[in-house]
Each structure stands twice: as structure tokens, then as C-alpha cells.
Short mmCIF file of C-alpha atoms and ligand atoms in Angstrom, two decimals:
data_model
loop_
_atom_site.label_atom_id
_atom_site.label_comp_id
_atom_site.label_asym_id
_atom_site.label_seq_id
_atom_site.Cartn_x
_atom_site.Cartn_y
_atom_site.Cartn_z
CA UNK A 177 10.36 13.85 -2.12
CA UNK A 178 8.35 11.93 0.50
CA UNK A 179 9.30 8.39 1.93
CA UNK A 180 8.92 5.73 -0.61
CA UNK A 181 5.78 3.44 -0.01
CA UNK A 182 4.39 0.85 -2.85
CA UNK A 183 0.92 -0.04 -3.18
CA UNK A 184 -0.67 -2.34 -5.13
CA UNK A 185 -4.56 -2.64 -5.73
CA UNK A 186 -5.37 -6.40 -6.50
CA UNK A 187 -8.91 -6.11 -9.27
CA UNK A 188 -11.39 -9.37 -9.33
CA UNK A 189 -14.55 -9.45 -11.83
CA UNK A 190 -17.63 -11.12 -9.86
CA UNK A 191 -21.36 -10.99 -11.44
CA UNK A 192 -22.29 -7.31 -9.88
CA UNK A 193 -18.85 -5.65 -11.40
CA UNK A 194 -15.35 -5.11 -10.80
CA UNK A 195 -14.44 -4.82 -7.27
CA UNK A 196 -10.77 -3.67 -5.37
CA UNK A 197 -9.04 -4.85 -2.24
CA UNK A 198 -8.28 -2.20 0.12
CA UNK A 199 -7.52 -2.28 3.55
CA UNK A 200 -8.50 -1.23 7.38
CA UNK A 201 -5.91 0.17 8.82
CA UNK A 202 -5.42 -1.52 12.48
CA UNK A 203 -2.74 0.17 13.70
CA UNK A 204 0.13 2.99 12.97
CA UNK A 205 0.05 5.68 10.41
CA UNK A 206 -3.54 6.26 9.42
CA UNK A 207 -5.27 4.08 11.91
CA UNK A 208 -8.96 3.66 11.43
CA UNK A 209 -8.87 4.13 7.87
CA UNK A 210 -9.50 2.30 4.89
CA UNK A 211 -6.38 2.69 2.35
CA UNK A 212 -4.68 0.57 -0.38
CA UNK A 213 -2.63 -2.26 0.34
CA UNK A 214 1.37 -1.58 0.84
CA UNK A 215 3.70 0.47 2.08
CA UNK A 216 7.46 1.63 3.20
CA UNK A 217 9.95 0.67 0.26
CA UNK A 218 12.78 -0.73 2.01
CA UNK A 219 16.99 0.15 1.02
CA UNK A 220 17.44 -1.83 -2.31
CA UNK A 221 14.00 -2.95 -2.53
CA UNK A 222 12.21 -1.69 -6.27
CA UNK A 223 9.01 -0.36 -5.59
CA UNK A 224 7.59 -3.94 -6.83
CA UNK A 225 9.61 -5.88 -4.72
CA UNK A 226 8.06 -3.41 -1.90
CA UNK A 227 4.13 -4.51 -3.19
CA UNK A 228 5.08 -8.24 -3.04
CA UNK A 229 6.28 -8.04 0.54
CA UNK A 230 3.63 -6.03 1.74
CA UNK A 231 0.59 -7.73 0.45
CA UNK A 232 2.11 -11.02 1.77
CA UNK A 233 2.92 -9.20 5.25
CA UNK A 234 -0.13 -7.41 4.88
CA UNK A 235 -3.19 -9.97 3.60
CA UNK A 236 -1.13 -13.28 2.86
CA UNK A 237 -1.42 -12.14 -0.60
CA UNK A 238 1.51 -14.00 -3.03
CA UNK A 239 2.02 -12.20 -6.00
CA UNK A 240 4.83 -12.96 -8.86
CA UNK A 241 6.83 -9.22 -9.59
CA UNK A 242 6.14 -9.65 -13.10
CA UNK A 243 2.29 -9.93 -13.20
CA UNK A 244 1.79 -6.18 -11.82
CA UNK A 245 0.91 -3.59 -13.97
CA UNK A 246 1.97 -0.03 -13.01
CA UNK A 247 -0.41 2.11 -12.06
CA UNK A 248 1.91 5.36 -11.73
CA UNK A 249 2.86 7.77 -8.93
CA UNK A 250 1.60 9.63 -5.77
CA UNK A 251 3.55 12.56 -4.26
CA UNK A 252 1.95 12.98 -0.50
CA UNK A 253 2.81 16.11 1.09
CA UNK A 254 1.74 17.24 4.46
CA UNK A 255 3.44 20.79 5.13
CA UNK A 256 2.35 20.76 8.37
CA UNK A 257 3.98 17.58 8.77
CA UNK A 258 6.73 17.00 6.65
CA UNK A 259 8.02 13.56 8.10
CA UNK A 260 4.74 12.10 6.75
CA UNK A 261 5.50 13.09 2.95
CA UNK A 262 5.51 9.88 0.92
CA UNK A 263 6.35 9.74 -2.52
CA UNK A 264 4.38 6.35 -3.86
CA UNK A 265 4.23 4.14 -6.46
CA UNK A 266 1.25 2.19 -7.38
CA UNK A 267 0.58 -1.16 -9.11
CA UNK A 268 -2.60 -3.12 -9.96
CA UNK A 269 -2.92 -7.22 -10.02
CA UNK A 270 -5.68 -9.19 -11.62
CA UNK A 271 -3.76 -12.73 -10.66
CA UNK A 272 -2.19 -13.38 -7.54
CA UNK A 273 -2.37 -17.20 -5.51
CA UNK A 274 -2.84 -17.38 -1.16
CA UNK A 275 -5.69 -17.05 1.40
CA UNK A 276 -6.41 -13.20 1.58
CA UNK A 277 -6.62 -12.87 5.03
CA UNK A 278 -6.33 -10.11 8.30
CA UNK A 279 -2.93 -8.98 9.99
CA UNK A 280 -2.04 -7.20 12.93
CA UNK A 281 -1.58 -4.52 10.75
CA UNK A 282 -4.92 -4.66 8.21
CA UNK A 283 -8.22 -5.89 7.67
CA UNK A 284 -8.77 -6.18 3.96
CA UNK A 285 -12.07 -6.28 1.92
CA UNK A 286 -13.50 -6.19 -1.38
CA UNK A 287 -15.04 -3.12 -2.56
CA UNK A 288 -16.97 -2.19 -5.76
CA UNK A 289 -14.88 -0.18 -7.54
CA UNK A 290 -18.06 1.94 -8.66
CA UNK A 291 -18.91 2.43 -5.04
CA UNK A 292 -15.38 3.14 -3.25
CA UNK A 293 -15.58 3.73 0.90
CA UNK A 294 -14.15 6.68 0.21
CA UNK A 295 -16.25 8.16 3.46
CA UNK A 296 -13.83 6.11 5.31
CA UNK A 297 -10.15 6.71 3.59
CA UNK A 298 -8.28 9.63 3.45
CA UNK A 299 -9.97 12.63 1.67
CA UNK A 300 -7.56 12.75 -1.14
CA UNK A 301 -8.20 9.45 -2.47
CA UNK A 302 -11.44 10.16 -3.79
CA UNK A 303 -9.44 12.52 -6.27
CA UNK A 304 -6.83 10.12 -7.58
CA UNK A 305 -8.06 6.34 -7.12
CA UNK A 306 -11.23 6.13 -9.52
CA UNK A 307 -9.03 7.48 -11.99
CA UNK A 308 -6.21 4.75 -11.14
CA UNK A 309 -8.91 1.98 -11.53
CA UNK A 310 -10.54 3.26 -14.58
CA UNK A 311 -7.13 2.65 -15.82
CA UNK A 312 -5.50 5.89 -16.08
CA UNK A 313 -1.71 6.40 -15.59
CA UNK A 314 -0.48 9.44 -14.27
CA UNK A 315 1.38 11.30 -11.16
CA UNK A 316 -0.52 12.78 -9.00
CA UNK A 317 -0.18 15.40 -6.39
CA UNK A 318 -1.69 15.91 -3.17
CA UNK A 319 -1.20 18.90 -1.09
CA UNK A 320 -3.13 18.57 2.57
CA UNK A 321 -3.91 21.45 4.23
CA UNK A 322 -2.65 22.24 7.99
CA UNK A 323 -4.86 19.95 9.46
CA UNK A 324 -3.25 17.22 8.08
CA UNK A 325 -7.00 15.60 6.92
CA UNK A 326 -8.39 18.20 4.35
CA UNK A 327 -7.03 18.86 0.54
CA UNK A 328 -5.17 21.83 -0.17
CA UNK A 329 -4.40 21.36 -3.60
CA UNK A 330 -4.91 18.65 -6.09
CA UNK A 331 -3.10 18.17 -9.42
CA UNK A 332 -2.34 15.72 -12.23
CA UNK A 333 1.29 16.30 -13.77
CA UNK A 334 1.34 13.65 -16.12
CA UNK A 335 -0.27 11.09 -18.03
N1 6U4 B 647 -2.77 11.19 1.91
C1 6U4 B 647 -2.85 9.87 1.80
N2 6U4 B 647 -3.91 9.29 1.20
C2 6U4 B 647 -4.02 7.93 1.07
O1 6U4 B 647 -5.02 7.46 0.53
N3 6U4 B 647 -3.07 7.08 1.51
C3 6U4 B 647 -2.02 7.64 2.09
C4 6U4 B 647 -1.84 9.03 2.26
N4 6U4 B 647 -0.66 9.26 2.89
C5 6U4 B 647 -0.14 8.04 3.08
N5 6U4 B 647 -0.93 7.06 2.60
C6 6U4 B 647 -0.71 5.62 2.67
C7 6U4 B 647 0.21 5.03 1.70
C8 6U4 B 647 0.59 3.74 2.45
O2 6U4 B 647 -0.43 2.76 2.26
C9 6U4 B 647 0.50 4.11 3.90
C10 6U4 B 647 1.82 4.27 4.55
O3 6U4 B 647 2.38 3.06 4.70
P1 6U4 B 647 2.47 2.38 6.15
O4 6U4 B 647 2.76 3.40 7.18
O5 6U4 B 647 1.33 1.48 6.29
O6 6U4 B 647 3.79 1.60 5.81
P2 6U4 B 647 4.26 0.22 6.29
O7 6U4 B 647 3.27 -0.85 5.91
O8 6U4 B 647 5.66 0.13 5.77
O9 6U4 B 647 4.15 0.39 7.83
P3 6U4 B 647 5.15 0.08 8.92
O10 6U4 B 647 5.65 -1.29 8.61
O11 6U4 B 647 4.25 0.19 10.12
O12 6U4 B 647 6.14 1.21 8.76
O13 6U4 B 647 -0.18 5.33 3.96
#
């Protein structure tokens, strides 16, 4: 198993559908891209402990532990790159309270959930994060390829 990261996807209604906060990634693993909200679990942090303290690190995002709904499970693996495996967990959050704002480390925006970026996140998340925010719980596994960029393999173990 990978490193532990947590993300959480935060979900808001407005008049032309359901949109999703993600994130540019400013700096650090997977600079330049556009990926969920999160990250490294820390020693004796749960995994929603880890969401709370990244979205507030991360966006200025306050969230109570108890309003966020799992969202199930990630396993990463880069064989060409094993230090970058990361086994995560993911939540979503219709309520939260703050001033969603940049970092240092992200620049976060709303996207349509029908109409993802997905030309600018990492390749696999086309494959797993429609079907997180149409609601479907499962762990999923992504296999890169040696370039570290492409999909090797693709599966969902369980639902
Ligand atoms: N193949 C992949 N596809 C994807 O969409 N997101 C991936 C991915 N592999 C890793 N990630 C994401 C999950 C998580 O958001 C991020 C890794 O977390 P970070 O490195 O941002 O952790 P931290 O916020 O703890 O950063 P530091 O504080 O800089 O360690 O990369």
C-alpha cells in the first residue's frame, strides 16, 4: 500500500447544475495540474481528520468531521516509481463555513461536475471521479504505466 492521502470533494448546486471544487496544483507533487483537494494523512490522524486539515491548509475551507460523507478508496500505483504509490481515501461535503480561497500550495475552482477539466488532471481521474460524484462507492485501482502519466490498468474491486 501507497502513502496515505485524504481528499475530500466539497459539491454546491447553482442554477446551471452541480458543480465540484478541485484544485491547481502550485507547487510539489503534480505541479500544474488540476486534482482534488487534500492530501498526506499524518501519524494518528483518521483519514477525515486528514480532509479537515487540508482543505483548511489548502483553500481556508472549515469543515466539521462529521458532515463528510465517504466517498471510498483509491490505490495509486506507479511501478516505475514506487515512492509515489498512495493509497487514498475520499470524502464528499455539501456544507462546510470559511472564505474558499488560494494557498501557496493550490488554486481552487468550481467546476461543473458534467464538464470535469479532466484535460488538465491526471489521466486516471477521468476513470474514477465521475463515478465518485454520481455517487458511487467503491475502491478503485490505478495502475500507470512507465511513464508515470499514462494508464496501465484500471479496475473497480468493490462497490
Ligand atoms: N494518479 C493520480 N491521480 C490523481 O488524480 N490524483 C493523484 C494521483 N496520484 C496522486 N494524486 C493526488 C492525491 C493527492 O491530492 C495528491 C498528493 O498529495 P500532496 O502531495 O498534495 O500532499 P500534501 O498536501 O500532504 O503535500 P505536502 O504537504 O506538500 O506533502 O496527489
Amino acid at each position: 500500500m501507497g502513502a496515505p492521502v485524504a481528499l475530500c470533494f466539497l459539491l454546491r448546486e447553482t442554477a446551471a447544475g452541480r458543480e465540484v471544487l478541485l484544485g491547481r496544483k502550485k507547487r510539489g507533487f503534480g505541479r500544474g495540474k488540476i486534482v482534488g483537494l487534500g492530501g498526506h494523512i499524518e501519524p494518528g490522524e483518521t483519514p477525515a481528520e486528514a480532509a479537515v486539515r487540508e482543505l483548511e491548509e489548502e483553500a481556508g475551507v472549515v469543515l466539521d468531521a462529521a458532515v463528510l460523507v465517504p466517498a471510498g478508496t483509491v490505490d495509486f500505483r506507479f511501478p516505475a516509481r514506487p515512492a509515489w504509490d498512495m493509497a487514498c481515501t475520499m470524502f464528499t461535503a455539501t456544507v462546510w463555513d470559511g472564505e474558499i480561497g488560494e494557498s501557496e500550495e493550490i488554486e481552487p475552482s468550481w467546476y461543473p461536475v458534467e464538464a470535469l477539466p479532466v484535460e488538465g488532471m491526471w489521466q486516471d481521474a477521468d476513470h474514477w471521479l465521475p463515478l465518485v460524484l454520481a455517487g458511487t462507492v467503491a475502491d478503485f485501482y490505478v495502475e500507470m504505466a512507465e511513464d508515470n502519466e499514462t494508464v496501465f490498468r484500471f479496475a473497480v474491486l468493490g462497490q
